[in-house]
Amino acid sequence: MRSLTTALVVVVVALPFAASRHASRNVVVPVTILADQPLSSFRPDQAWGKALDGHEYSETATEYTPGNIQAMRSTRLASTSYRLRTELAIEAWHWNPVGSWSDPAGRQGYWTSSAKPGAPILLSYGYRLPRRGRTLDDGDNDGYSRIDDGDTVSFWKSNPYLDPRYTHDPEQDHRQWVVVDLGTAQAVTTAIIAWGNPFPRRYTIEYWTGDQSLPIDRNPDGNWSAFPRGNIIAARGGTATLSLGETAPVTRFVRLTMQESSHTATGGNGDPRDSLGFALRELSIGTTDSQGAFHDAMHHAMTAAGQSEVFASSTDPWHRAGDLDSNVVQPGFDRLFASKINDGRPVMIPVGVLFDTPANAAAELQYLRARHYPVTQMELGEEPDGQRVTSEDFAALYHQFAAALRRVDAKVELGGPSLQTSYNDPLNLWPTRTARGHRNTWMGRFVDALETRHQLADFAFFSFEWYPFEDVCGPPAPHLAEAPTKLVEAIGRLRQSGLPKGIPVVITEFGYSAYASPVEIDLAGALFNVETVANASAHGVTAIYAFGVEPTDLMQAPGCAAWGNLAYFLTDDRGEVRDTMPAYYAARLLTAAWADSLGGPHRQFATAVAAEPSGRPLPIGAYALKRPDGRWSLLLVNRDSARTIDVVPSLRLNDRSATRPLFGPLEMWQYSSAEYHFHQDGASGRPTRSQPPRHESAPEGRTPISLPPMSITVVVGR
């Protein structure tokens, strides 16, 4: 370890709202680097990156222009994570528009993109699933369930790859289910079920007892109880009208759990997948009056907004050529790599799992290898917990897709599943199952299922997404204060719930919120980004990828009048970069000031921040680096929205040495409201002031460094 002649970088982040640079200075804060307490080691050029997503056609077709590529690369977020929007939209992914159907005459069935390189793939598309079961999705939410669409010709069908033919598990390990939300608690005595083929030979109908105020996927308190006549053992398919009992339970939620497939086919083309799983044409739940008339409590419509909300355990990836969705478009692999947006580094590439086939996944890897593209990691799945899929079902699919990929390349690193983290507990939607040991969580049960299959070797990294806040209209200060602890606790909970020790942890995309927010285009959003990256690196996250690097436009925040977006750049009418946003300058302060812009291994160390004179902790977080160029760097986060806070940085070599001041010459970069101001004007809002961080000399030795309210400051010196 070098002595105090080693250079030091001081990075201070503070929030930039109403108070000016000359607000009253209430405190002078000693901040100490604890050089004897290392936390982690990483390379910023490998650990910090950008997440690139699918969008609508007009956006995806114009994003990858030379000017936009230059702007995105200038962030120096060198690593790249390619996201998969089709999984969120409950769609199949034609990653190559050229390929083959399992039923070529009908141009329908199960799709496999061509693994043979041909014309460059510039765009790839999602295809809606006509056998969809879930009402809502996490994409554009413009689809709907076929279970209550009012059409007895259409039907939902479960995923055939969960049948014992493919899982090699007992069928009872993957019972399929449907849950209906009636909207309010009401009497239920009758069910009318129009089965398709295949149908279940055994099924159970249950109602929810307990809290009816929360959505069932938010895990309200309560239990499932079988209707007195809700256990059907010898079903024969067709349409069944069931009297569920003489009493009328009052409930909001009804669950249908299916077992023992009839294995009767839905089509006539001989594809064995047509006869695997369960199919349901239409479902009605309600009451029958004394005159024998049925009163349906469900709403049936061909729109999500008009339906009663339905959840389904899985969905068959069967679809047709006409199901193309022009609003869910991914950048083609050849366009992505030809743009050199990855700076020649490996790209993490996704694999569709929930709504795809193992053959299509294997062809994807074959294509990437044939093109010699730098791909060393493949992420299996995209938010399966958000899709409410059971851990055991996802593990069964993961196993099949991993095996198919291993046959192409035994050395490629496989991981996933891009967990939402907020749904880590098992859901009340699921049929009751006894978990192994004490790990009755989504992650614990997933790991247990992989262990049972002796497949943990194919789980080389764990990935999750980080969008911690849903209140996008309120003041950001409380969120910013809790954000660091919230992230550390989330990682801790995942470890406690069964995430194996030693497995690399990757945040494959992150942002302030999954919703558009005015915070995201203000300095508070930049502060959140900076501290999230520093905090993740301090706590052993192997890689973290920022969402919103692609040039975009504004969206209205849900529930408030203001507009925002996860945006590093705003575009003009041609899709070219028009405005540079705080998130960009924050990224540059990370990659080109706090860290050594030449790359190399960095070591992160613990820090100590003095408290208020009253003993209360100050709203400051501190993160220290030892750079490969021999300089120290210290990141301080001032979350105070009103006060200018003066800091005096120092270094302590060990627990017995006195702290010593840092000497110059020191350079300083500072970014605050002096450099940035945004004017809200709906979709036309834009910055009225957007300048790079100012660069100047900083005070030396024991002279305090002044931090404006809500600002980012970087100090470098010897």
PDB file of N, CA and C in Angstrom, residues 636-699:
ATOM      1  N   LEU A 636     -18.697  10.678  -2.097  1.00  0.00           N
ATOM      2  CA  LEU A 636     -19.566  11.117  -1.009  1.00  0.00           C
ATOM      3  C   LEU A 636     -20.912  11.503  -1.582  1.00  0.00           C
ATOM      4  N   VAL A 637     -21.976  11.086  -0.945  1.00  0.00           N
ATOM      5  CA  VAL A 637     -23.324  11.396  -1.404  1.00  0.00           C
ATOM      6  C   VAL A 637     -24.003  12.270  -0.367  1.00  0.00           C
ATOM      7  N   ASN A 638     -24.231  13.511  -0.703  1.00  0.00           N
ATOM      8  CA  ASN A 638     -24.958  14.432   0.174  1.00  0.00           C
ATOM      9  C   ASN A 638     -26.410  14.469  -0.268  1.00  0.00           C
ATOM     10  N   ARG A 639     -27.287  13.927   0.550  1.00  0.00           N
ATOM     11  CA  ARG A 639     -28.699  13.863   0.170  1.00  0.00           C
ATOM     12  C   ARG A 639     -29.513  15.035   0.717  1.00  0.00           C
ATOM     13  N   ASP A 640     -28.824  16.009   1.258  1.00  0.00           N
ATOM     14  CA  ASP A 640     -29.523  17.176   1.810  1.00  0.00           C
ATOM     15  C   ASP A 640     -29.971  18.087   0.676  1.00  0.00           C
ATOM     16  N   SER A 641     -31.244  18.459   0.686  1.00  0.00           N
ATOM     17  CA  SER A 641     -31.786  19.274  -0.398  1.00  0.00           C
ATOM     18  C   SER A 641     -31.659  20.766  -0.139  1.00  0.00           C
ATOM     19  N   ALA A 642     -31.159  21.174   1.039  1.00  0.00           N
ATOM     20  CA  ALA A 642     -31.127  22.598   1.370  1.00  0.00           C
ATOM     21  C   ALA A 642     -29.755  23.122   1.742  1.00  0.00           C
ATOM     22  N   ARG A 643     -28.934  22.295   2.382  1.00  0.00           N
ATOM     23  CA  ARG A 643     -27.682  22.809   2.929  1.00  0.00           C
ATOM     24  C   ARG A 643     -26.502  22.561   2.006  1.00  0.00           C
ATOM     25  N   THR A 644     -25.629  23.534   1.924  1.00  0.00           N
ATOM     26  CA  THR A 644     -24.282  23.291   1.424  1.00  0.00           C
ATOM     27  C   THR A 644     -23.488  22.666   2.568  1.00  0.00           C
ATOM     28  N   ILE A 645     -22.835  21.566   2.303  1.00  0.00           N
ATOM     29  CA  ILE A 645     -22.075  20.858   3.340  1.00  0.00           C
ATOM     30  C   ILE A 645     -20.606  20.873   2.959  1.00  0.00           C
ATOM     31  N   ASP A 646     -19.779  21.287   3.889  1.00  0.00           N
ATOM     32  CA  ASP A 646     -18.332  21.308   3.685  1.00  0.00           C
ATOM     33  C   ASP A 646     -17.731  19.995   4.171  1.00  0.00           C
ATOM     34  N   VAL A 647     -16.840  19.407   3.377  1.00  0.00           N
ATOM     35  CA  VAL A 647     -16.202  18.154   3.758  1.00  0.00           C
ATOM     36  C   VAL A 647     -14.690  18.336   3.793  1.00  0.00           C
ATOM     37  N   VAL A 648     -14.063  17.610   4.723  1.00  0.00           N
ATOM     38  CA  VAL A 648     -12.605  17.565   4.812  1.00  0.00           C
ATOM     39  C   VAL A 648     -12.194  16.104   4.686  1.00  0.00           C
ATOM     40  N   PRO A 649     -11.712  15.699   3.525  1.00  0.00           N
ATOM     41  CA  PRO A 649     -11.348  14.285   3.340  1.00  0.00           C
ATOM     42  C   PRO A 649      -9.991  13.980   3.960  1.00  0.00           C
ATOM     43  N   SER A 650      -9.847  12.754   4.458  1.00  0.00           N
ATOM     44  CA  SER A 650      -8.574  12.310   5.019  1.00  0.00           C
ATOM     45  C   SER A 650      -8.464  10.807   4.843  1.00  0.00           C
ATOM     46  N   LEU A 651      -7.317  10.265   5.204  1.00  0.00           N
ATOM     47  CA  LEU A 651      -7.059   8.842   5.033  1.00  0.00           C
ATOM     48  C   LEU A 651      -6.443   8.279   6.301  1.00  0.00           C
ATOM     49  N   ARG A 652      -6.895   7.086   6.693  1.00  0.00           N
ATOM     50  CA  ARG A 652      -6.329   6.389   7.843  1.00  0.00           C
ATOM     51  C   ARG A 652      -5.769   5.061   7.359  1.00  0.00           C
ATOM     52  N   LEU A 653      -4.470   4.840   7.589  1.00  0.00           N
ATOM     53  CA  LEU A 653      -3.827   3.642   7.080  1.00  0.00           C
ATOM     54  C   LEU A 653      -4.227   2.399   7.859  1.00  0.00           C
ATOM     55  N   ASN A 654      -4.413   2.519   9.187  1.00  0.00           N
ATOM     56  CA  ASN A 654      -4.856   1.392   9.992  1.00  0.00           C
ATOM     57  C   ASN A 654      -5.555   1.934  11.229  1.00  0.00           C
ATOM     58  N   ASP A 655      -6.107   1.035  12.047  1.00  0.00           N
ATOM     59  CA  ASP A 655      -6.953   1.479  13.150  1.00  0.00           C
ATOM     60  C   ASP A 655      -6.168   2.157  14.267  1.00  0.00           C
ATOM     61  N   ARG A 656      -4.840   2.134  14.187  1.00  0.00           N
ATOM     62  CA  ARG A 656      -4.039   2.792  15.220  1.00  0.00           C
ATOM     63  C   ARG A 656      -3.413   4.102  14.742  1.00  0.00           C
ATOM     64  N   SER A 657      -3.504   4.366  13.466  1.00  0.00           N
ATOM     65  CA  SER A 657      -2.879   5.581  12.949  1.00  0.00           C
ATOM     66  C   SER A 657      -3.858   6.737  12.974  1.00  0.00           C
ATOM     67  N   ALA A 658      -3.327   7.922  13.096  1.00  0.00           N
ATOM     68  CA  ALA A 658      -4.159   9.125  13.045  1.00  0.00           C
ATOM     69  C   ALA A 658      -4.538   9.417  11.594  1.00  0.00           C
ATOM     70  N   THR A 659      -5.675  10.059  11.442  1.00  0.00           N
ATOM     71  CA  THR A 659      -6.058  10.466  10.094  1.00  0.00           C
ATOM     72  C   THR A 659      -5.205  11.641   9.662  1.00  0.00           C
ATOM     73  N   ARG A 660      -4.925  11.707   8.386  1.00  0.00           N
ATOM     74  CA  ARG A 660      -4.054  12.740   7.864  1.00  0.00           C
ATOM     75  C   ARG A 660      -4.761  13.457   6.720  1.00  0.00           C
ATOM     76  N   PRO A 661      -4.579  14.760   6.629  1.00  0.00           N
ATOM     77  CA  PRO A 661      -5.246  15.495   5.546  1.00  0.00           C
ATOM     78  C   PRO A 661      -4.628  15.172   4.202  1.00  0.00           C
ATOM     79  N   LEU A 662      -5.343  15.492   3.173  1.00  0.00           N
ATOM     80  CA  LEU A 662      -4.885  15.268   1.813  1.00  0.00           C
ATOM     81  C   LEU A 662      -4.359  16.576   1.239  1.00  0.00           C
ATOM     82  N   PHE A 663      -3.279  16.452   0.487  1.00  0.00           N
ATOM     83  CA  PHE A 663      -2.651  17.639  -0.060  1.00  0.00           C
ATOM     84  C   PHE A 663      -2.740  17.629  -1.586  1.00  0.00           C
ATOM     85  N   GLY A 664      -2.639  18.789  -2.156  1.00  0.00           N
ATOM     86  CA  GLY A 664      -2.795  18.989  -3.585  1.00  0.00           C
ATOM     87  C   GLY A 664      -1.483  18.872  -4.326  1.00  0.00           C
ATOM     88  N   PRO A 665      -1.491  19.370  -5.588  1.00  0.00           N
ATOM     89  CA  PRO A 665      -2.621  20.106  -6.168  1.00  0.00           C
ATOM     90  C   PRO A 665      -3.818  19.196  -6.442  1.00  0.00           C
ATOM     91  N   LEU A 666      -4.999  19.752  -6.221  1.00  0.00           N
ATOM     92  CA  LEU A 666      -6.241  19.014  -6.400  1.00  0.00           C
ATOM     93  C   LEU A 666      -7.036  19.599  -7.564  1.00  0.00           C
ATOM     94  N   GLU A 667      -7.622  18.689  -8.348  1.00  0.00           N
ATOM     95  CA  GLU A 667      -8.574  19.089  -9.379  1.00  0.00           C
ATOM     96  C   GLU A 667      -9.979  18.761  -8.896  1.00  0.00           C
ATOM     97  N   MET A 668     -10.944  19.529  -9.346  1.00  0.00           N
ATOM     98  CA  MET A 668     -12.320  19.282  -8.930  1.00  0.00           C
ATOM     99  C   MET A 668     -13.263  19.432 -10.117  1.00  0.00           C
ATOM    100  N   TRP A 669     -14.202  18.463 -10.231  1.00  0.00           N
ATOM    101  CA  TRP A 669     -15.327  18.564 -11.144  1.00  0.00           C
ATOM    102  C   TRP A 669     -16.586  18.678 -10.289  1.00  0.00           C
ATOM    103  N   GLN A 670     -17.488  19.560 -10.670  1.00  0.00           N
ATOM    104  CA  GLN A 670     -18.712  19.727  -9.879  1.00  0.00           C
ATOM    105  C   GLN A 670     -19.901  19.920 -10.811  1.00  0.00           C
ATOM    106  N   TYR A 671     -20.980  19.211 -10.467  1.00  0.00           N
ATOM    107  CA  TYR A 671     -22.199  19.226 -11.286  1.00  0.00           C
ATOM    108  C   TYR A 671     -23.393  19.461 -10.366  1.00  0.00           C
ATOM    109  N   SER A 672     -24.127  20.540 -10.630  1.00  0.00           N
ATOM    110  CA  SER A 672     -25.226  20.906  -9.743  1.00  0.00           C
ATOM    111  C   SER A 672     -26.254  21.699 -10.531  1.00  0.00           C
ATOM    112  N   SER A 673     -27.140  22.370  -9.819  1.00  0.00           N
ATOM    113  CA  SER A 673     -28.163  23.190 -10.470  1.00  0.00           C
ATOM    114  C   SER A 673     -27.550  24.364 -11.223  1.00  0.00           C
ATOM    115  N   ALA A 674     -26.288  24.695 -10.937  1.00  0.00           N
ATOM    116  CA  ALA A 674     -25.619  25.733 -11.718  1.00  0.00           C
ATOM    117  C   ALA A 674     -25.399  25.287 -13.157  1.00  0.00           C
ATOM    118  N   GLU A 675     -25.332  23.966 -13.360  1.00  0.00           N
ATOM    119  CA  GLU A 675     -25.101  23.440 -14.705  1.00  0.00           C
ATOM    120  C   GLU A 675     -26.377  22.925 -15.374  1.00  0.00           C
ATOM    121  N   TYR A 676     -27.447  22.692 -14.600  1.00  0.00           N
ATOM    122  CA  TYR A 676     -28.610  22.031 -15.197  1.00  0.00           C
ATOM    123  C   TYR A 676     -29.913  22.565 -14.624  1.00  0.00           C
ATOM    124  N   HIS A 677     -30.861  22.789 -15.529  1.00  0.00           N
ATOM    125  CA  HIS A 677     -32.233  23.111 -15.140  1.00  0.00           C
ATOM    126  C   HIS A 677     -33.160  22.604 -16.223  1.00  0.00           C
ATOM    127  N   PHE A 678     -34.277  21.993 -15.807  1.00  0.00           N
ATOM    128  CA  PHE A 678     -35.232  21.426 -16.767  1.00  0.00           C
ATOM    129  C   PHE A 678     -36.552  22.179 -16.687  1.00  0.00           C
ATOM    130  N   HIS A 679     -37.128  22.437 -17.852  1.00  0.00           N
ATOM    131  CA  HIS A 679     -38.429  23.101 -17.935  1.00  0.00           C
ATOM    132  C   HIS A 679     -39.475  22.085 -18.364  1.00  0.00           C
ATOM    133  N   GLN A 680     -40.452  21.811 -17.489  1.00  0.00           N
ATOM    134  CA  GLN A 680     -41.541  20.896 -17.812  1.00  0.00           C
ATOM    135  C   GLN A 680     -42.511  21.565 -18.786  1.00  0.00           C
ATOM    136  N   ASP A 681     -42.767  20.880 -19.901  1.00  0.00           N
ATOM    137  CA  ASP A 681     -43.722  21.364 -20.900  1.00  0.00           C
ATOM    138  C   ASP A 681     -44.318  20.171 -21.631  1.00  0.00           C
ATOM    139  N   GLY A 682     -44.835  19.212 -20.849  1.00  0.00           N
ATOM    140  CA  GLY A 682     -45.405  18.017 -21.447  1.00  0.00           C
ATOM    141  C   GLY A 682     -44.368  17.261 -22.260  1.00  0.00           C
ATOM    142  N   ALA A 683     -44.796  16.739 -23.408  1.00  0.00           N
ATOM    143  CA  ALA A 683     -43.890  15.988 -24.275  1.00  0.00           C
ATOM    144  C   ALA A 683     -42.804  16.868 -24.864  1.00  0.00           C
ATOM    145  N   SER A 684     -42.986  18.194 -24.838  1.00  0.00           N
ATOM    146  CA  SER A 684     -42.011  19.129 -25.403  1.00  0.00           C
ATOM    147  C   SER A 684     -41.030  19.659 -24.366  1.00  0.00           C
ATOM    148  N   GLY A 685     -41.109  19.184 -23.121  1.00  0.00           N
ATOM    149  CA  GLY A 685     -40.196  19.653 -22.090  1.00  0.00           C
ATOM    150  C   GLY A 685     -38.747  19.401 -22.466  1.00  0.00           C
ATOM    151  N   ARG A 686     -37.871  20.283 -22.000  1.00  0.00           N
ATOM    152  CA  ARG A 686     -36.453  20.115 -22.313  1.00  0.00           C
ATOM    153  C   ARG A 686     -35.625  20.949 -21.343  1.00  0.00           C
ATOM    154  N   PRO A 687     -34.330  20.681 -21.255  1.00  0.00           N
ATOM    155  CA  PRO A 687     -33.484  21.491 -20.385  1.00  0.00           C
ATOM    156  C   PRO A 687     -33.363  22.923 -20.910  1.00  0.00           C
ATOM    157  N   THR A 688     -33.449  23.884 -20.002  1.00  0.00           N
ATOM    158  CA  THR A 688     -33.129  25.266 -20.350  1.00  0.00           C
ATOM    159  C   THR A 688     -31.659  25.562 -20.075  1.00  0.00           C
ATOM    160  N   ARG A 689     -31.026  24.685 -19.333  1.00  0.00           N
ATOM    161  CA  ARG A 689     -29.595  24.796 -19.066  1.00  0.00           C
ATOM    162  C   ARG A 689     -29.053  23.382 -18.894  1.00  0.00           C
ATOM    163  N   SER A 690     -28.080  23.009 -19.718  1.00  0.00           N
ATOM    164  CA  SER A 690     -27.483  21.680 -19.626  1.00  0.00           C
ATOM    165  C   SER A 690     -26.022  21.774 -20.039  1.00  0.00           C
ATOM    166  N   GLN A 691     -25.156  21.993 -19.053  1.00  0.00           N
ATOM    167  CA  GLN A 691     -23.726  22.166 -19.273  1.00  0.00           C
ATOM    168  C   GLN A 691     -22.961  21.014 -18.620  1.00  0.00           C
ATOM    169  N   PRO A 692     -21.778  20.717 -19.121  1.00  0.00           N
ATOM    170  CA  PRO A 692     -20.953  19.692 -18.471  1.00  0.00           C
ATOM    171  C   PRO A 692     -20.542  20.136 -17.071  1.00  0.00           C
ATOM    172  N   PRO A 693     -20.105  19.226 -16.236  1.00  0.00           N
ATOM    173  CA  PRO A 693     -19.586  19.611 -14.917  1.00  0.00           C
ATOM    174  C   PRO A 693     -18.461  20.630 -15.062  1.00  0.00           C
ATOM    175  N   ARG A 694     -18.409  21.594 -14.157  1.00  0.00           N
ATOM    176  CA  ARG A 694     -17.316  22.566 -14.201  1.00  0.00           C
ATOM    177  C   ARG A 694     -16.058  21.920 -13.631  1.00  0.00           C
ATOM    178  N   HIS A 695     -14.913  22.380 -14.108  1.00  0.00           N
ATOM    179  CA  HIS A 695     -13.618  21.783 -13.768  1.00  0.00           C
ATOM    180  C   HIS A 695     -12.707  22.885 -13.260  1.00  0.00           C
ATOM    181  N   GLU A 696     -12.164  22.712 -12.062  1.00  0.00           N
ATOM    182  CA  GLU A 696     -11.324  23.749 -11.465  1.00  0.00           C
ATOM    183  C   GLU A 696     -10.432  23.134 -10.399  1.00  0.00           C
ATOM    184  N   SER A 697      -9.585  23.946  -9.812  1.00  0.00           N
ATOM    185  CA  SER A 697      -8.748  23.494  -8.702  1.00  0.00           C
ATOM    186  C   SER A 697      -9.588  23.409  -7.433  1.00  0.00           C
ATOM    187  N   ALA A 698      -9.186  22.519  -6.530  1.00  0.00           N
ATOM    188  CA  ALA A 698      -9.893  22.341  -5.263  1.00  0.00           C
ATOM    189  C   ALA A 698      -8.993  22.742  -4.111  1.00  0.00           C
ATOM    190  N   PRO A 699      -9.578  23.076  -2.965  1.00  0.00           N
ATOM    191  CA  PRO A 699      -8.758  23.428  -1.792  1.00  0.00           C
ATOM    192  C   PRO A 699      -7.870  22.268  -1.372  1.00  0.00           C
TER     193      PRO A 699
END
